[in-house]
Structure formats: structure tokens, C-alpha cells
Coordinates of C-alpha atoms in Angstrom, one line a residue:
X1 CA 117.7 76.5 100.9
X2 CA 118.7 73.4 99.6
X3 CA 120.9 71.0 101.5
X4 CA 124.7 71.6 101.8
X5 CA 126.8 68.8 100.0
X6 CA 128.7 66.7 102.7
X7 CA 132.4 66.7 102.5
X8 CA 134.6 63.7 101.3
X9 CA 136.1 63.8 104.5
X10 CA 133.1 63.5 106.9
X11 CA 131.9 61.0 104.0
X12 CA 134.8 58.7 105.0
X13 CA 135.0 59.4 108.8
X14 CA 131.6 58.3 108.6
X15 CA 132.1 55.2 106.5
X16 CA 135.5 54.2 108.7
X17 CA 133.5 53.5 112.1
X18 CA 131.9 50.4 111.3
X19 CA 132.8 46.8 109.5
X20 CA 130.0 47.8 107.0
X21 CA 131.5 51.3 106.6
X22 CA 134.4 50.1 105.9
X23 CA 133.8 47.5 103.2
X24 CA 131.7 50.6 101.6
X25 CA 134.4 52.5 101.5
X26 CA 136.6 50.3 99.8
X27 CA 134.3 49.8 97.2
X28 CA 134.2 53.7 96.8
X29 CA 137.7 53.9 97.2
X30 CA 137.9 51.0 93.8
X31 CA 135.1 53.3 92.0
X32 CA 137.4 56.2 92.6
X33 CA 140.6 54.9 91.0
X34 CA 138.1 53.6 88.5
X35 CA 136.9 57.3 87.7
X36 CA 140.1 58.7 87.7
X37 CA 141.2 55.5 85.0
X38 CA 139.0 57.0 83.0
X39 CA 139.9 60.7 83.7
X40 CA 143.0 60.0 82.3
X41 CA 141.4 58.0 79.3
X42 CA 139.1 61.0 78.2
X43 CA 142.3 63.5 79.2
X44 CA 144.2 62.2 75.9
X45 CA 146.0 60.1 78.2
X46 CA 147.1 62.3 80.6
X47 CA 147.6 61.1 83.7
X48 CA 148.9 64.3 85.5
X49 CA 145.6 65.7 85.1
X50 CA 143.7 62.9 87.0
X51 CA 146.7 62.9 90.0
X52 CA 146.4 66.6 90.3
X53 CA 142.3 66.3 90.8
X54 CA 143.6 63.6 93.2
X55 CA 145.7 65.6 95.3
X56 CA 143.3 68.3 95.2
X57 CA 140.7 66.5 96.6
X58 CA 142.3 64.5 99.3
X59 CA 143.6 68.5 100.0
X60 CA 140.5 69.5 100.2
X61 CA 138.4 66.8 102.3
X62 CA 139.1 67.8 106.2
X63 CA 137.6 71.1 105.1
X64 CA 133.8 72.2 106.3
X65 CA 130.6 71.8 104.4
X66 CA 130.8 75.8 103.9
X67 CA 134.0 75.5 102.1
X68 CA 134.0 72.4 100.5
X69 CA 131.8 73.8 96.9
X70 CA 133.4 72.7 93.8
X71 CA 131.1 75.3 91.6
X72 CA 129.4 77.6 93.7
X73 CA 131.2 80.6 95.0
X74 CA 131.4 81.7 98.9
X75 CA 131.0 85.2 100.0
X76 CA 133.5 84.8 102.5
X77 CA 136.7 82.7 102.7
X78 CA 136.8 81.4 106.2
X79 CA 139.7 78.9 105.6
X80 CA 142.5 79.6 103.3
X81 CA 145.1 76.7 102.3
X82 CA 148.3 76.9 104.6
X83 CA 151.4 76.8 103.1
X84 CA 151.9 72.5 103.5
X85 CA 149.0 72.1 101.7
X86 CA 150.7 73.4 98.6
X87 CA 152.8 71.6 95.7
X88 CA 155.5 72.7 95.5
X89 CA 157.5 73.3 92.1
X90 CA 159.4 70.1 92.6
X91 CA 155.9 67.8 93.3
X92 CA 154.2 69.5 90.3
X93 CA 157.5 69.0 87.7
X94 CA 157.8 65.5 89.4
X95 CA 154.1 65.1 89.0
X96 CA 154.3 66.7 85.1
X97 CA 157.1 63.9 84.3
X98 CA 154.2 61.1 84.7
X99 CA 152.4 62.9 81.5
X100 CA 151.1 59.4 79.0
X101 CA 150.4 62.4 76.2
X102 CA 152.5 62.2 73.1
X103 CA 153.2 65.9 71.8
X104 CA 153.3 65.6 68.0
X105 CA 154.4 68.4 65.5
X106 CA 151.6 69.3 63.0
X107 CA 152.3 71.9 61.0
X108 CA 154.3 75.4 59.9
X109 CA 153.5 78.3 58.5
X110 CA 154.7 82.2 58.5
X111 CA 153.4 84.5 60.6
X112 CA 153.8 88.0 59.9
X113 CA 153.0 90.7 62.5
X114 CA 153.6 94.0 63.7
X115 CA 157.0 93.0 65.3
X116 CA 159.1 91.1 62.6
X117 CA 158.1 88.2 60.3
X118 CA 158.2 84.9 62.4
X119 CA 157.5 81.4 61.5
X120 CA 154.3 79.6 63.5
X121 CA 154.4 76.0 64.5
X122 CA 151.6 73.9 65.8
X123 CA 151.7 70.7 68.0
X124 CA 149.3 68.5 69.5
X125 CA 149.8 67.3 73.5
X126 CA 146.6 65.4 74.6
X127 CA 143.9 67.4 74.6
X128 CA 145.6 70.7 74.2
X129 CA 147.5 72.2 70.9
X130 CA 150.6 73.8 71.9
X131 CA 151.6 77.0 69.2
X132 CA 155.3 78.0 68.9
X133 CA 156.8 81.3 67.2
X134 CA 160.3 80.8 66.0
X135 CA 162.5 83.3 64.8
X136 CA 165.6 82.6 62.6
X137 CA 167.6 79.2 63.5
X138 CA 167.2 78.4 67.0
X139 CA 169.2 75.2 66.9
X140 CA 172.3 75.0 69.9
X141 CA 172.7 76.7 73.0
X142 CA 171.8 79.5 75.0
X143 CA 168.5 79.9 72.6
X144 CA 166.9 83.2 74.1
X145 CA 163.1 81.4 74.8
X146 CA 159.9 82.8 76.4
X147 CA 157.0 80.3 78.0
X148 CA 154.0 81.9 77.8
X149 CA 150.2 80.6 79.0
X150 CA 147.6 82.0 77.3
X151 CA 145.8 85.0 78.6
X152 CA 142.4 85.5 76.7
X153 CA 141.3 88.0 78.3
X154 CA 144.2 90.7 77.9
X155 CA 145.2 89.5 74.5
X156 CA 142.2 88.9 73.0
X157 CA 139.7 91.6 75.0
X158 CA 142.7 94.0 75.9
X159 CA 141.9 94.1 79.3
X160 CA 144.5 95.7 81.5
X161 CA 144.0 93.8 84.8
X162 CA 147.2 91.7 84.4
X163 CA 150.5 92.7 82.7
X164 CA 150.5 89.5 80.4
X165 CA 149.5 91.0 76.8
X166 CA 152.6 93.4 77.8
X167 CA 155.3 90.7 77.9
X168 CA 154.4 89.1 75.5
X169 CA 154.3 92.0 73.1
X170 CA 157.9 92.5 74.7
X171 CA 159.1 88.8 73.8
X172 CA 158.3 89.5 70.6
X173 CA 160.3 92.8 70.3
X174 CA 163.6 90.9 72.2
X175 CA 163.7 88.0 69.3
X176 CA 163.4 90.6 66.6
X177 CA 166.2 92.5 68.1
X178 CA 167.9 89.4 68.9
X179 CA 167.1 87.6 65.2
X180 CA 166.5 84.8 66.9
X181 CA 164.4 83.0 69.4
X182 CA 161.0 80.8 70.6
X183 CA 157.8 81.4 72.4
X184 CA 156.3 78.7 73.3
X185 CA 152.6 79.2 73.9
X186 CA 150.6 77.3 76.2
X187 CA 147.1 77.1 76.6
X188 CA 146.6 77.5 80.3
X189 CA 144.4 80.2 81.6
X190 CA 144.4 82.1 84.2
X191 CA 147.7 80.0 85.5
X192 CA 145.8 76.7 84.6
X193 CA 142.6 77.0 86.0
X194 CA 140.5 77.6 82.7
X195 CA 138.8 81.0 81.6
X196 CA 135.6 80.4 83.4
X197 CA 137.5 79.9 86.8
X198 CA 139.4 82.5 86.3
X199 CA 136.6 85.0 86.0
X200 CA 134.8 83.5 89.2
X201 CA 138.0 84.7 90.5
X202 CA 138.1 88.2 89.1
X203 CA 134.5 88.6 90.4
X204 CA 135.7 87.8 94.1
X205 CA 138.6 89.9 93.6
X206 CA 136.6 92.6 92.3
X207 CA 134.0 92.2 95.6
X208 CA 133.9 93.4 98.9
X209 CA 136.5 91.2 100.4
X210 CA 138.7 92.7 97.8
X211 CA 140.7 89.2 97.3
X212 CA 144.2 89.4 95.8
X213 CA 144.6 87.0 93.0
X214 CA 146.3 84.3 95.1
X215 CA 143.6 84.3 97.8
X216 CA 140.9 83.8 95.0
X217 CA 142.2 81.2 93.4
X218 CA 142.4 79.2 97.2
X219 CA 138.6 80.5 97.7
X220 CA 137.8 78.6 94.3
X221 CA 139.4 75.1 95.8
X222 CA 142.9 75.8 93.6
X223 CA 146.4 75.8 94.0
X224 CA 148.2 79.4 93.9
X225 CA 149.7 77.6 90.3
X226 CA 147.9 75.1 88.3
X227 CA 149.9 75.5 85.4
X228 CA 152.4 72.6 84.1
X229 CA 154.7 72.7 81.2
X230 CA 155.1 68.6 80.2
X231 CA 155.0 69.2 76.3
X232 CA 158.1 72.0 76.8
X233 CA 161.1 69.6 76.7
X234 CA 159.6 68.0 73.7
X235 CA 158.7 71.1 71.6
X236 CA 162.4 72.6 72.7
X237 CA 164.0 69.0 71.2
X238 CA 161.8 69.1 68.0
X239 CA 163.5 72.6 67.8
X240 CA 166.9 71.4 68.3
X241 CA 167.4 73.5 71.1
X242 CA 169.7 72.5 73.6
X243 CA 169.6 75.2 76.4
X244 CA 167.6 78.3 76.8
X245 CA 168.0 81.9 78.3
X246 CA 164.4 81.4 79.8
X247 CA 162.5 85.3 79.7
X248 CA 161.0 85.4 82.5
X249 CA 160.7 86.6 86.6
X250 CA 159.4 83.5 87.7
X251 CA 161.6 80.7 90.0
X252 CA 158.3 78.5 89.7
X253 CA 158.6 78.4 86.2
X254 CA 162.3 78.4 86.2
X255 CA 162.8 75.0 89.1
X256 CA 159.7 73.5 86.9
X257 CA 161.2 73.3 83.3
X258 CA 164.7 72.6 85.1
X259 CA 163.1 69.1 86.9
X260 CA 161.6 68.3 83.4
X261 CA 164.9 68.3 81.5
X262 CA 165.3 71.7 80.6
X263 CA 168.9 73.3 80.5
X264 CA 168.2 77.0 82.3
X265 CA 171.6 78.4 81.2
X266 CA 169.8 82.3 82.5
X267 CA 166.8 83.8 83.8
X268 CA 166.4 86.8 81.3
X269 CA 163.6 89.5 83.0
X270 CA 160.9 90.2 81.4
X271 CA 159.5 93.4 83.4
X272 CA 156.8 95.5 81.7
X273 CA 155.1 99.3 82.6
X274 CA 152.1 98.3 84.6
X275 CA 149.3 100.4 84.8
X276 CA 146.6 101.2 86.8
X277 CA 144.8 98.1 86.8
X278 CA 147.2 96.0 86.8
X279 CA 149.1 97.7 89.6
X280 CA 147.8 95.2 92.3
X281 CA 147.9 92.1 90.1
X282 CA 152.3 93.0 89.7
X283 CA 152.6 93.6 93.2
X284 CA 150.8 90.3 94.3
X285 CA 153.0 88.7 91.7
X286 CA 156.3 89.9 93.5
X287 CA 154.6 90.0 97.3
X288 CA 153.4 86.6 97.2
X289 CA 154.3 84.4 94.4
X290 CA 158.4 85.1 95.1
X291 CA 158.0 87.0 91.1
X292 CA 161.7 89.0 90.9
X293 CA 160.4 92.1 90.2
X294 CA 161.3 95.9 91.8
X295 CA 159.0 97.5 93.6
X296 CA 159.7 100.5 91.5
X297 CA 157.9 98.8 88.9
X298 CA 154.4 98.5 90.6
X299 CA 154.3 100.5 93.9
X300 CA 152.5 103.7 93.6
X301 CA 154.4 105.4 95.7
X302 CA 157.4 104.8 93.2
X303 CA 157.4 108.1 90.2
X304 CA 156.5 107.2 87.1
X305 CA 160.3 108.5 86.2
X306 CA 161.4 105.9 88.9
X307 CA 159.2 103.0 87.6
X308 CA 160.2 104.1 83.9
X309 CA 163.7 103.7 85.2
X310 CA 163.2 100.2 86.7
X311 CA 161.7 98.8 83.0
X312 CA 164.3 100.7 81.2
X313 CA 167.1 99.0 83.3
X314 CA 165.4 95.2 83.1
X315 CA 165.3 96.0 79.2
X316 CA 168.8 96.8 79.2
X317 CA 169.6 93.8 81.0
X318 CA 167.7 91.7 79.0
X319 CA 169.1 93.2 75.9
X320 CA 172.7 93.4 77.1
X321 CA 172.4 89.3 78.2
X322 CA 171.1 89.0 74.6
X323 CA 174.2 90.5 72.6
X324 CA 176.8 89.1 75.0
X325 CA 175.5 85.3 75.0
X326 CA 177.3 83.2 72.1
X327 CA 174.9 82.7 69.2
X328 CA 172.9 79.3 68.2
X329 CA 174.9 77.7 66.1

């Protein structure tokens, strides 16, 4: 079999020993700021990008040869990240703030669907293209607003292993009934690690270690959440909106648009009927990513009259938080 790749880490314990090592490492030190210059560059300037690979791999260099595989996938995960070698919400909104992308409007169009007529607006952020759905005048306070990342896989190939299609079918239905409100719509896969990645990690979660969808991502060399939301404040300006009634049942998302600027006047829930595939995916989201959702929703041991129930009564909230906050004005 071929060779294993050695890690960064032994690289540089073995560099740090003598006068020679050490000059060599400096130069690779220089040729690594140099790369990541230019990671930026190609990234349409954005520098979060770069720092995040950064961070990732001086995270990742005290781990073994076995471990250490950017591409190739391990059978078993022998080392998973503990909990300090995380960023938090506040280093990743901190770290989003340092963005050099420009998000520009481009254009606006209707968009007609199933759920109401809506109007369609696309931006450009460095090398990603933003899309917002507005409907009726959102400018003023206490705008109702979903944040949603792209989920290919669900939404384009219906697949049923994650509940995302679901809410965002649902954040369509609450600004029809509300009349007003945005979705802004991120392209970040499989919570920013890219489609590709994010079916390496369906196939471990689908083998015989039966991986949850946090333990993949760490057996791929990523962070529990990669995703950032830098072009939000901007888009939500553009709009004229000045505060938002965020839909969702994520703090993460909640703490990170707050430390960019964002004015959280209420988390609105957004809980969904899961099914049986995407059962465990729900329950990881609420076990282990702090997601506010009941276990009535996703725990099989919950009747489908009780888990009915839970939806029903999120729905109500949601509605009920939609009819008593004062309108955009």
C-alpha cells in the first residue's frame, strides 16, 4: 500500500529540533501565509474562507497519520474532536465579520409557486450568489425571516434523510399567511461542507459504525457547523429590514446573525413531521447540536397523535407570534 502522508504536526516537530529545521520551517511557515494570500485572492476575496482552513489545520496537526486524510475516508474514527477544539458561534460570527467580499444586488423577478406569488432577488457575495424570496413590503421591524442553506439533495432529489425540504416548504406557507416576509437562501451544503462532503458523510453514516451526522462530519476533518452567514446583514439592509422574527430552532444560527449585526427581536420555530428517515437526523439535531425541538417530534416511542400534536402546537405558535407582532411598516 502506498505510504501514509505525514502529519503537519510531526512535519513541524520534526523541522523544530534543529537550527536548520528551524530556518526550514519558517520558510514554510512564509509559503503558508503566502498560499493562504492567495486563497483568499481566488475566494473572491474572502478572507474567512482562508482563516477557517487555517484554524482547521492547525486543529487538526497533533492528530496521527491514520486520522490526518484530507480526501480519503477511514473505516473507523479512532479520534473524534473534543469539545475545545470547536468554534464556537461567537469565533465563527467574529471570524465571518473579517469577510473582504462585497454582496451586490443583481437582479428581481416574480416568482410564482405553489404557495403564493413571491418576488425573487439575486445577489452576488464572492464566489457564491445569494437568492432571496420576498413577500409583500418587508421594510421596518419585526420582519418574520427564515435563513435557509441549500439542501440539494432533499429539494432537488426529494430525499427524506433530513427534514430541510420540510421547512422550507413551511417558510413559505408562514409568509403567505403572514403576507409578508424573506427567505434568505444560502448556498451552503450539507451545513457548509459542499455536496460532495456531505455524501462521503452519508456513506459513513449509512456504514457499519452507523455514525450520526455530527460524528461524520468530525471523521471527514470538519467542524459540527461550517456554515457562516456574512452576506445576511447586507441582504436584510438592501431590504430595509431592521429586525427580524428569525424561523428557526437553532441558537447557533440565532448568537451568529446577532454578533453580525442582526437585530433577533424572536426565535419563531420552525418544527416539521419527520419521517422515517429522517427520524435520527431530528433527533441528532436536538441531542447534540442544542436544536429546540420536542422529543415528541422525533422519538419513536412518541404516537404519531403525540408527535402530530407537538407540530401542530409549534405551528400555532409560530402563527400566533406572527398575528400578534406589529406589522412592517
Amino acid at each position: 500500500s502506498p505510504p501514509q502522508e505525514e502529519t503537519t504536526g510531526s512535519v513541524i516537530a520534526d523541522l523544530s529540533t534543529t537550527r536548520e529545521g528551524r530556518a526550514d520551517l519558517a520558510l514554510k511557515m512564509t509559503q503558508l501565509v503566502a498560499v493562504v494570500l492567495l486563497l483568499s485572492l481566488v475566494g473572491g476575496g474572502n478572507s474567512w474562507s482562508a482563516a477557517r482552513w487555517v484554524v482547521q489545520a492547525r486543529r487538526k496537526r497533533s492528530r496521527s497519520a491514520d486520522n490526518h486524510q484530507t480526501v480519503r475516508m477511514i473505516a473507523s474514527p479512532d479520534h473524534l474532536p473534543a469539545n475545545e477544539e470547536r468554534l464556537s458561534a461567537n469565533e465563527i460570527a467574529k471570524m465571518a465579520k473579517t469577510d473582504l467580499g462585497v454582496t451586490r444586488f443583481v437582479a428581481e423577478c416574480d416568482l410564482p409557486t405553489a404557495f403564493g406569488d413571491f418576488r425573487l432577488r439575486a445577489y452576488r457575495s464572492g464566489a457564491t450568489e445569494p437568492t432571496v424570496v420576498v413577500k409583500g413590503n418587508v421594510t421596518g421591524e419585526n420582519v418574520l425571516v427564515r435563513v435557509h442553506d441549500q439542501c440539494f439533495t432533499s429539494e432537488v432529489l426529494g430525499s427524506e434523510r433530513c427534514d430541510c425540504k420540510a421547512q422550507l416548504d413551511e417558510s413559505f406557507r408562514l409568509l403567505e399567511a403572514e403576507g409578508c416576509g424573506v427567505i434568505v437562501y444560502l448556498q451552503q451544503e450539507g451545513r457548509g461542507i459542499g455536496l460532495a462532503n456531505k455524501i462521503a458523510a452519508y456513506a459513513l453514516q449509512d456504514g457499519p459504525q452507523q455514525l450520526d451526522t455530527v460524528e461524520a462530519n468530525h471523521h471527514l476533518g470538519f467542524l459540527d457547523e461550517q456554515r457562516t452567514y456574512g452576506p445576511v446583514p447586507t441582504i436584510l439592509e438592501d431590504l430595509g429590514v431592521k429586525s427580524v422574527r428569525l424561523l428557526t430552532n437553532n441558537p447557533y444560527k440565532v448568537e451568529s446573525l446577532g454578533l453580525l449585526g442582526v437585530r433577533v427581536a424572536e426565535r419563531v420555530p420552525l418544527v416539521v413531521p419527520v419521517t422515517s428517515h429522517s427520524r435520527a437526523y431530528v433527533r441528532t439535531k436536538a441531542q447534540r447540536m442544542a436544536h429546540l425541538i420536542s422529543p415528541d417530534v422525533y422519538e419513536q416511542s412518541a404516537s404519531a397523535a403525540q408527535a402530530e400534536a407537538a407540530v401542530a402546537a409549534d405551528r400555532k405558535a409560530a402563527i400566533k407570534a406572527a398575528a400578534a407582532a406589529p406589522a412592517a411598516a
